[in-house]
XYZ file of C-alpha atoms in Angstrom:
616
model
C 123.636 88.368 103.174
C 126.372 88.766 105.534
C 127.386 91.629 107.220
C 129.930 92.325 110.371
C 129.997 95.758 112.297
C 132.110 98.476 112.910
C 134.614 97.559 110.747
C 135.441 93.846 111.930
C 135.064 91.066 110.292
C 134.010 87.306 111.311
C 136.150 84.932 110.627
C 133.848 81.877 108.243
C 132.133 81.813 105.454
C 128.993 80.938 103.285
C 129.005 78.510 100.878
C 127.047 79.223 97.669
C 128.061 76.157 95.216
C 130.601 74.568 95.853
C 133.716 75.669 94.943
C 132.271 79.392 94.976
C 132.677 80.870 98.415
C 130.627 84.209 99.075
C 132.634 86.704 101.371
C 131.087 89.012 104.128
C 130.066 92.226 103.790
C 132.119 94.905 105.849
C 128.944 97.419 107.263
C 130.426 101.251 108.049
C 127.857 103.328 109.806
C 127.961 107.201 109.708
C 126.059 109.941 110.964
C 125.701 113.069 109.265
C 125.090 116.500 110.837
C 124.869 119.773 108.825
C 127.762 119.208 106.028
C 130.049 116.849 108.697
C 130.034 113.439 108.078
C 131.203 110.959 111.431
C 132.113 107.823 111.426
C 130.402 105.993 114.462
C 133.240 104.647 116.560
C 132.521 102.570 119.403
C 136.201 102.537 121.214
C 135.572 106.689 120.237
C 134.791 109.006 123.335
C 131.890 109.946 121.922
C 130.913 107.123 120.241
C 132.265 108.756 117.085
C 134.669 110.186 114.692
C 135.379 112.768 111.843
C 135.404 111.640 108.314
C 135.277 114.203 106.217
C 133.147 117.330 105.292
C 129.905 117.333 102.451
C 131.926 118.363 98.968
C 129.200 119.614 96.421
C 127.917 123.363 95.061
C 124.819 123.872 96.137
C 122.912 126.402 95.021
C 120.991 128.896 96.610
C 116.735 127.004 95.554
C 118.407 123.981 95.969
C 118.857 124.320 99.703
C 116.008 125.567 99.924
C 114.301 122.334 98.743
C 117.132 119.858 100.367
C 118.520 121.694 103.359
C 119.843 117.725 104.591
C 121.795 117.896 101.642
C 120.366 114.518 100.806
C 120.967 114.632 96.592
C 124.408 115.485 97.969
C 124.394 111.481 99.273
C 122.523 109.630 96.659
C 124.814 110.838 93.502
C 127.727 109.757 95.410
C 126.525 106.608 94.539
C 123.772 106.763 92.381
C 123.309 105.422 89.297
C 126.586 102.961 88.870
C 125.229 101.838 92.613
C 122.048 101.071 94.293
C 120.851 103.515 96.858
C 117.783 103.465 99.762
C 116.460 106.579 101.411
C 114.506 105.916 104.263
C 111.894 107.960 105.544
C 109.694 108.820 107.996
C 106.145 109.143 106.199
C 104.794 107.448 103.040
C 104.148 111.441 102.726
C 107.862 112.210 102.717
C 108.974 109.154 100.426
C 107.056 111.163 97.120
C 107.953 114.022 98.617
C 111.807 113.489 98.406
C 111.603 111.120 95.445
C 110.018 114.105 93.477
C 112.439 116.349 95.017
C 115.893 114.534 94.439
C 114.678 114.568 91.078
C 114.492 118.175 90.461
C 118.607 118.091 90.489
C 119.125 115.968 88.923
C 120.443 116.046 85.564
C 119.888 114.593 81.891
C 122.051 112.295 82.464
C 120.491 110.293 84.403
C 117.620 109.380 82.018
C 120.626 107.726 79.523
C 120.900 105.217 81.988
C 118.838 102.016 80.905
C 116.621 103.729 79.266
C 113.989 101.184 77.758
C 114.065 99.520 79.915
C 113.475 102.353 82.550
C 110.407 102.987 79.661
C 109.621 99.482 80.073
C 108.637 99.843 83.656
C 105.942 102.211 82.980
C 104.422 100.466 80.451
C 104.360 97.833 82.882
C 102.859 99.659 85.523
C 100.161 100.852 83.004
C 99.414 97.506 81.944
C 98.339 96.506 85.802
C 96.717 98.912 86.287
C 93.882 99.313 83.286
C 95.947 103.029 81.405
C 97.080 104.630 84.913
C 99.199 105.677 86.674
C 100.913 107.395 89.658
C 102.343 111.298 88.165
C 104.932 111.055 90.500
C 106.198 107.820 89.410
C 105.590 108.695 86.196
C 108.428 111.926 86.850
C 110.223 110.402 88.658
C 111.355 106.639 87.038
C 112.652 108.018 83.461
C 115.713 108.966 86.155
C 115.342 105.804 87.694
C 114.562 106.934 90.613
C 110.221 105.462 92.130
C 109.093 105.941 95.407
C 107.963 102.114 98.138
C 105.518 102.229 100.920
C 102.106 100.813 101.479
C 100.553 103.432 99.456
C 100.642 101.344 96.374
C 99.441 98.343 95.363
C 101.243 95.166 95.704
C 101.905 94.465 91.408
C 102.936 98.210 91.536
C 105.435 97.126 94.564
C 105.794 94.065 92.919
C 107.116 95.758 89.625
C 108.850 98.276 91.051
C 110.898 95.767 93.250
C 112.506 93.632 90.394
C 113.420 96.723 88.391
C 115.315 97.881 91.780
C 116.989 94.568 92.541
C 117.727 94.149 88.785
C 119.851 97.750 89.042
C 116.877 99.894 86.793
C 116.482 101.640 88.551
C 119.091 102.991 92.016
C 117.477 104.982 94.205
C 114.123 103.878 96.176
C 112.484 106.133 98.607
C 110.758 103.730 100.799
C 109.008 103.558 104.670
C 111.101 101.084 107.356
C 107.947 98.747 106.013
C 110.331 97.990 103.196
C 113.692 97.206 106.034
C 111.041 94.575 107.289
C 108.844 92.458 104.817
C 111.208 92.956 101.215
C 115.463 92.008 100.741
C 116.518 95.342 98.027
C 119.635 95.165 99.366
C 121.752 99.112 98.719
C 124.892 99.967 98.031
C 124.272 103.314 101.147
C 120.414 103.705 103.047
C 120.515 106.813 104.096
C 118.059 107.612 106.632
C 116.349 111.139 106.599
C 115.655 111.172 110.369
C 115.810 109.237 112.948
C 111.337 108.898 113.072
C 109.829 106.184 112.123
C 106.421 108.502 111.540
C 106.757 110.820 114.901
C 108.602 108.091 117.326
C 111.636 108.018 117.630
C 114.086 105.381 116.056
C 114.609 101.820 118.355
C 118.075 99.574 118.503
C 116.357 96.745 116.346
C 114.835 99.299 113.401
C 117.539 101.630 112.712
C 119.224 97.962 112.893
C 117.309 96.318 110.319
C 116.630 99.888 108.007
C 121.241 100.139 108.346
C 121.128 95.889 107.407
C 120.168 96.714 104.087
C 123.404 98.349 103.378
C 126.012 95.805 101.023
C 124.797 93.033 99.055
C 127.267 89.452 99.131
C 128.465 88.341 95.945
C 128.156 91.883 94.700
C 129.958 94.506 97.184
C 132.903 94.124 99.429
C 131.439 97.101 101.744
C 128.223 98.778 102.246
C 127.433 102.157 104.070
C 124.574 103.779 105.897
C 124.210 107.238 106.634
C 121.895 108.644 109.205
C 120.980 112.157 108.739
C 119.981 113.914 112.457
C 119.878 118.034 113.915
C 121.528 118.578 116.938
C 118.807 118.306 118.958
C 118.519 115.086 118.562
C 122.574 113.854 118.736
C 122.631 112.848 121.985
C 119.360 110.511 121.710
C 121.256 108.823 118.025
C 124.911 108.701 120.195
C 122.252 106.017 122.841
C 121.468 104.924 120.364
C 124.023 103.813 118.467
C 125.574 102.164 121.217
C 122.598 100.633 123.402
C 122.232 96.873 122.467
C 118.764 95.411 121.499
C 115.557 95.823 122.831
C 115.297 92.693 124.569
C 111.831 90.377 123.176
C 109.397 89.939 125.106
C 105.754 88.057 123.896
C 102.796 89.359 123.557
C 100.697 86.182 124.370
C 98.614 88.730 127.033
C 98.618 92.016 125.463
C 96.113 91.461 122.963
C 93.882 88.961 124.705
C 91.616 88.137 122.605
C 93.816 87.578 119.960
C 96.378 85.663 121.788
C 95.376 83.583 125.679
C 91.924 83.245 124.335
C 92.050 82.527 121.077
C 94.661 80.597 121.953
C 92.935 77.876 124.754
C 89.299 78.547 122.788
C 91.656 76.229 119.279
C 93.141 74.240 122.250
C 89.567 73.251 123.130
C 88.286 73.165 119.703
C 91.217 70.854 118.382
C 90.759 68.568 122.081
C 95.402 68.990 122.224
C 94.288 70.628 125.587
C 90.736 70.046 127.846
C 91.361 69.906 131.445
C 92.524 72.776 132.964
C 95.408 70.972 134.011
C 96.559 70.578 130.717
C 95.891 73.626 129.833
C 97.894 75.105 132.877
C 100.582 73.197 131.508
C 100.917 74.575 128.054
C 100.930 77.710 129.295
C 103.540 77.219 131.268
C 105.827 75.573 128.339
C 104.627 79.075 125.668
C 107.147 82.022 125.697
C 104.698 84.225 127.422
C 105.210 81.749 130.184
C 108.894 80.942 130.314
C 108.594 85.278 131.086
C 105.089 85.748 132.727
C 107.080 86.775 136.436
C 108.613 89.734 133.953
C 105.271 90.884 131.574
C 103.129 90.261 135.072
C 103.882 90.311 137.974
C 100.625 90.868 139.860
C 99.461 87.949 138.727
C 99.703 84.052 138.884
C 100.259 82.370 135.254
C 97.612 80.630 136.907
C 95.751 83.057 137.951
C 96.079 84.742 133.939
C 94.626 80.361 132.736
C 91.921 81.162 135.369
C 91.338 84.636 134.249
C 91.170 83.842 130.088
C 89.085 80.916 130.233
C 85.960 82.692 132.666
C 85.882 84.963 130.080
C 85.554 82.515 127.340
C 83.042 80.812 129.437
C 80.840 83.623 129.697
C 81.315 84.898 126.087
C 79.261 81.733 125.428
C 82.333 80.430 123.891
C 82.899 77.373 126.114
C 80.899 75.375 127.915
C 81.960 74.552 131.817
C 82.208 70.206 132.425
C 82.432 70.355 136.473
C 82.292 72.967 139.105
C 85.691 73.961 139.910
C 85.298 75.457 144.052
C 86.021 79.022 145.161
C 89.486 78.234 146.560
C 90.669 76.781 143.873
C 90.142 78.942 140.962
C 92.673 81.412 143.485
C 94.904 78.972 143.510
C 98.301 80.985 142.715
C 100.634 78.493 142.401
C 101.552 74.944 140.343
C 100.180 72.816 142.624
C 96.448 71.736 143.152
C 94.726 71.169 145.705
C 92.834 68.170 144.546
C 92.870 65.855 141.223
C 89.245 66.840 140.080
C 90.529 70.692 140.474
C 93.471 69.215 138.185
C 90.756 67.373 135.829
C 88.528 70.556 135.435
C 87.102 70.704 131.790
C 85.798 72.557 129.587
C 84.573 71.465 126.479
C 83.588 74.286 123.242
C 79.220 75.957 122.569
C 78.384 76.351 119.331
C 79.059 79.963 119.134
C 83.065 78.510 120.191
C 82.590 76.198 117.892
C 81.303 78.772 114.887
C 84.448 80.993 115.627
C 86.918 79.032 116.042
C 86.704 77.316 112.823
C 85.995 80.824 111.821
C 88.984 82.324 112.746
C 86.871 85.314 113.887
C 88.783 87.115 116.589
C 86.949 86.393 119.665
C 86.886 90.482 120.490
C 84.444 90.984 117.714
C 82.589 87.640 117.731
C 79.789 87.783 119.648
C 79.551 91.289 117.732
C 79.156 90.166 114.432
C 76.663 87.046 116.128
C 74.394 89.747 116.862
C 74.426 91.956 113.851
C 74.522 88.703 111.923
C 70.492 88.531 113.771
C 70.330 91.775 113.071
C 70.442 90.691 109.964
C 67.756 88.106 109.560
C 65.683 90.185 110.989
C 65.186 92.773 107.512
C 68.661 91.816 105.440
C 67.748 93.952 102.122
C 68.967 92.036 99.439
C 68.027 94.785 95.688
C 72.103 95.021 95.799
C 74.812 93.885 97.579
C 75.587 96.930 100.102
C 73.485 95.070 103.202
C 76.086 91.474 103.067
C 78.866 93.686 102.441
C 78.347 95.881 105.162
C 78.194 92.372 107.074
C 81.698 91.206 106.218
C 83.738 95.072 106.090
C 86.429 94.034 109.033
C 85.294 95.501 111.969
C 89.416 95.700 112.590
C 89.528 97.793 109.507
C 86.574 100.577 110.521
C 88.326 101.241 114.380
C 91.268 102.857 112.111
C 88.795 104.413 109.699
C 88.872 108.021 109.389
C 85.684 109.535 107.165
C 86.039 113.034 104.604
C 82.312 113.333 105.778
C 81.506 115.445 102.567
C 82.517 112.505 100.697
C 80.255 110.107 103.062
C 77.379 112.482 102.166
C 77.335 112.531 98.499
C 77.880 108.036 98.622
C 75.336 108.895 100.930
C 72.664 110.857 99.072
C 73.309 108.558 95.469
C 72.223 105.571 97.026
C 68.541 103.962 96.131
C 65.616 103.736 98.368
C 65.783 100.272 99.349
C 70.063 100.597 99.985
C 68.811 103.410 102.582
C 67.256 101.622 104.417
C 69.877 98.846 105.290
C 71.848 101.872 106.527
C 68.976 103.006 108.492
C 68.596 98.913 109.501
C 72.135 98.821 110.899
C 71.764 102.241 112.694
C 73.470 105.226 110.694
C 70.992 107.873 109.109
C 71.592 110.606 106.210
C 70.754 112.894 108.706
C 73.382 112.498 110.323
C 76.012 111.632 108.029
C 74.520 115.105 106.967
C 74.953 116.987 110.146
C 79.142 115.658 110.176
C 79.853 116.761 106.841
C 78.566 120.349 107.691
C 79.704 120.245 110.607
C 76.837 120.329 112.955
C 76.519 119.811 117.226
C 75.261 116.476 117.054
C 72.616 115.316 120.418
C 71.987 111.615 119.208
C 74.475 109.683 119.901
C 75.220 107.131 117.641
C 78.630 104.476 117.425
C 81.815 105.540 115.403
C 82.655 102.398 114.696
C 79.419 101.202 113.035
C 79.705 105.056 111.068
C 82.648 104.305 110.108
C 82.497 100.549 109.228
C 79.549 101.346 106.574
C 81.777 104.231 104.562
C 83.884 100.846 104.253
C 81.224 99.139 103.234
C 80.593 102.429 100.592
C 84.364 102.106 99.927
C 83.789 98.641 98.597
C 80.315 98.480 96.983
C 81.416 101.493 94.442
C 84.250 99.046 93.444
C 82.565 96.144 93.303
C 80.579 98.158 91.051
C 83.179 99.695 89.028
C 86.049 97.205 89.468
C 88.682 99.795 89.337
C 90.581 101.197 92.724
C 92.196 103.662 90.886
C 88.870 104.777 90.377
C 87.561 104.128 93.744
C 90.428 105.550 95.588
C 90.155 109.183 93.378
C 86.293 108.880 94.724
C 87.212 108.398 98.169
C 90.222 110.746 98.500
C 91.751 107.083 99.220
C 95.563 105.371 98.860
C 94.840 102.899 96.485
C 97.657 100.349 98.268
C 94.755 100.597 101.485
C 91.561 100.006 99.006
C 93.417 97.423 97.872
C 94.382 96.268 100.979
C 90.704 97.228 102.451
C 89.779 94.662 99.969
C 91.548 91.914 100.602
C 90.891 91.327 104.097
C 86.991 92.461 103.567
C 87.132 89.065 100.494
C 88.742 87.144 103.805
C 86.709 88.267 106.536
C 83.536 87.482 104.331
C 85.292 83.753 103.922
C 85.830 84.005 107.384
C 82.144 84.607 107.723
C 80.885 81.910 106.209
C 83.204 79.197 107.984
C 81.087 81.301 110.929
C 78.031 80.431 109.420
C 77.855 76.852 107.988
C 79.043 76.131 112.170
C 75.382 78.026 113.154
C 71.938 76.455 111.738
C 69.996 80.144 112.515
C 72.363 81.337 109.605
C 71.197 79.263 107.192
C 70.105 81.780 105.519
C 73.610 83.829 104.268
C 75.911 80.310 103.138
C 75.027 80.960 99.854
C 75.271 84.639 99.297
C 78.214 84.767 101.134
C 80.220 81.966 98.906
C 78.631 84.120 95.609
C 79.936 87.805 98.311
C 83.095 85.604 98.408
C 84.340 85.260 95.566
C 83.025 88.652 93.664
C 85.184 90.422 96.352
C 88.244 87.866 95.949
C 88.249 89.433 92.624
C 86.987 92.027 92.394
C 86.496 91.516 88.073
C 82.313 91.624 86.047
C 81.413 88.644 86.649
C 81.956 87.286 83.122
C 85.878 87.082 84.265
C 86.078 85.062 86.766
C 85.977 81.504 85.226
C 89.101 82.689 83.796
C 90.829 83.966 87.229
C 90.700 81.035 89.035
C 93.645 79.616 86.707
C 96.765 80.343 87.399
C 99.221 83.018 86.228
C 96.220 84.971 85.343
C 94.685 88.605 86.964
C 92.913 90.742 85.791
C 94.082 92.703 83.106
C 95.194 89.240 81.522
C 91.851 88.070 82.131
C 90.206 90.921 79.771
C 92.828 90.249 77.441
C 91.819 85.924 76.603
C 88.355 87.356 77.071
C 88.754 90.084 74.012
C 90.590 87.533 72.368
C 87.071 85.164 72.266
C 89.415 82.952 75.806
C 85.507 83.079 77.322
C 85.745 80.192 79.598
C 87.899 77.619 81.414
C 86.573 75.222 78.929
C 88.035 78.203 76.235
C 91.790 77.926 77.572
C 92.054 74.421 78.357
C 91.437 73.650 74.562
C 93.898 76.536 73.777
C 97.007 75.873 71.326
C 99.659 78.043 73.261
C 101.531 78.890 70.737
C 97.955 80.677 69.452
C 98.238 82.510 72.308
C 101.969 83.944 71.782
C 100.244 85.417 69.502
C 97.308 87.112 70.531
C 97.674 87.599 73.729
C 100.298 90.855 74.681
C 103.580 89.998 76.530
C 102.614 86.287 76.992
C 105.565 84.518 77.188
C 105.551 80.844 76.078
C 105.763 78.998 79.459
C 103.139 81.072 81.149
C 101.250 80.431 77.682
C 101.881 76.966 78.922
C 100.975 77.522 81.981
C 97.641 78.448 81.003
C 96.498 75.680 79.785
C 97.651 73.618 81.826
C 96.291 74.602 84.649
C 93.194 75.580 82.912
C 92.550 71.780 81.888
C 94.297 70.711 84.965
C 90.846 72.689 86.674
C 88.522 71.432 83.900
C 89.317 67.577 84.974
C 88.844 68.371 87.959
C 85.715 69.659 87.611
C 84.538 66.503 86.023
C 85.988 64.225 88.344
C 84.110 66.066 90.611
C 80.618 66.224 88.465
C 80.952 62.306 88.008
C 81.730 61.895 91.353
C 78.390 63.198 91.969
C 76.466 60.968 88.583
C 77.962 57.864 90.506
C 77.055 59.375 93.923
C 73.579 59.239 92.291
C 72.881 56.502 90.024
C 74.457 54.151 93.467
C 71.426 51.600 95.081
C 71.954 52.631 98.353
C 72.621 51.144 101.056
C 69.468 50.120 103.599
C 67.390 49.690 99.503
C 64.407 47.051 100.784
C 64.839 43.696 99.771
C 68.908 43.814 100.387
C 70.892 40.846 101.987
C 74.241 41.781 104.189
C 76.502 40.391 103.730
C 78.157 38.739 106.331
C 80.914 40.935 107.181
C 78.946 44.574 106.996
C 76.699 42.756 109.915
C 79.697 41.663 111.800
């Protein structure tokens, strides 16, 4: 999409196809203070000029409910044009959507009514009959909220409905501005804040950049609502240049420089100190190093990072660099020997590299897996799930202690033993739930990680995100993200274990667990979900219709599928059958190769004379 700011047009136009051109979209920026709306004007003395007063009759009730006049601003646009309202928090998104709907007339329900009912029906289908009560009330009026608390399939349906005009208003968080291309005639910023942080210039530009639709609208407009106390900061915000872009390579050492170095050495792209240093010199961080880290030279940073990886047991030195060489601060080397100083990756380093394990956690993971070997509880998946629960999500978790205690008390003796083995007792959780003081120190990350393990374990048993969301009082979108992260991390741990012989016992166990976490459905549905285009809801439909295996689907008639399965198009039916045939063919070929390998006479069989070519 092409836009110009502050009413200035660029001369060029963008070709769409032969003989057709889409003109640029003019973007007008406005600020709203109380009842007055001002246009952003860089030529004006204070950066803005008065535009108009809001002319909308407000009842006393509406004034209390909507002090920022959002209803007035959105009803100037919807339902004929689209509108986005950016809100500071997820909860605010839902509250604003409901508040607006309370004051919209029933006429809005008539706009594309059947299509809106279809959206509600589709939302229920993907959620096993469940529907968010807020969306149930707002969608009939063409309004919905959009934030990370929604599941990915819900987001996709709402985005499609908005893009096609079935929904005319979305209340959303700032993440929508960066991640999804959903333009609007009018974009409203509910406040100059993201959560409690004041807006940055690039965030502001990203949000207002949603305004205007190339090829559809000739203009787009943004309105930033602000209070008098924020006026000066906002005037600075709209006039200052965009923030500079800086490298983050040094800010997250374990995910940045150290992971980069481990990959360079693991892939044998650069293994000696000189090559690694020259590589760093060509990175974005290398260019900005004197700005970002004045107290250290690029040489020192490179040497220190390599030393850290060596001390952590991920790399091994091939020769010893002199102390003088270690502390050298410029890009020249004292000798050729120092320049050629090299490293090779250790078994632990290769396991971390192959498993794509965050280096901040690789030694903790190794320790946890090693401890697990001493008494791995296999009566249920709980202990294994704990070992594959992502460390980074545990650090952000804030357990509900009453729910934690309730779930803990429902564990079997073997499962409670697994919890005790990782270092969390029922007594500790009980004291936290009752608010008692605890003298014994317990690692907070372990406690939080076990809590998330309970969420995942419950989800694998119930396979219903909605019921687990209610049970643990967590947003369903968060639970889905946790499940996806756990499935990914489980696969990473599997690759980690494949590189370390001592962890051979985990390999078969993690293959099965990774599959369970990836699909999170009853075991009988997993073969169907391997087929392209078949998600949980569709897999249940197919299974109930008698298509219980890959072979059934591969031999199905697309026309019969269309008649048997609800809401299945001809294109989708053909895709499912075609994908099933391809999968079945691949599995048959793999088995055939295995048979041929078993029947092939070994090359070293006694009595077989090697040919002259083989001898050579």
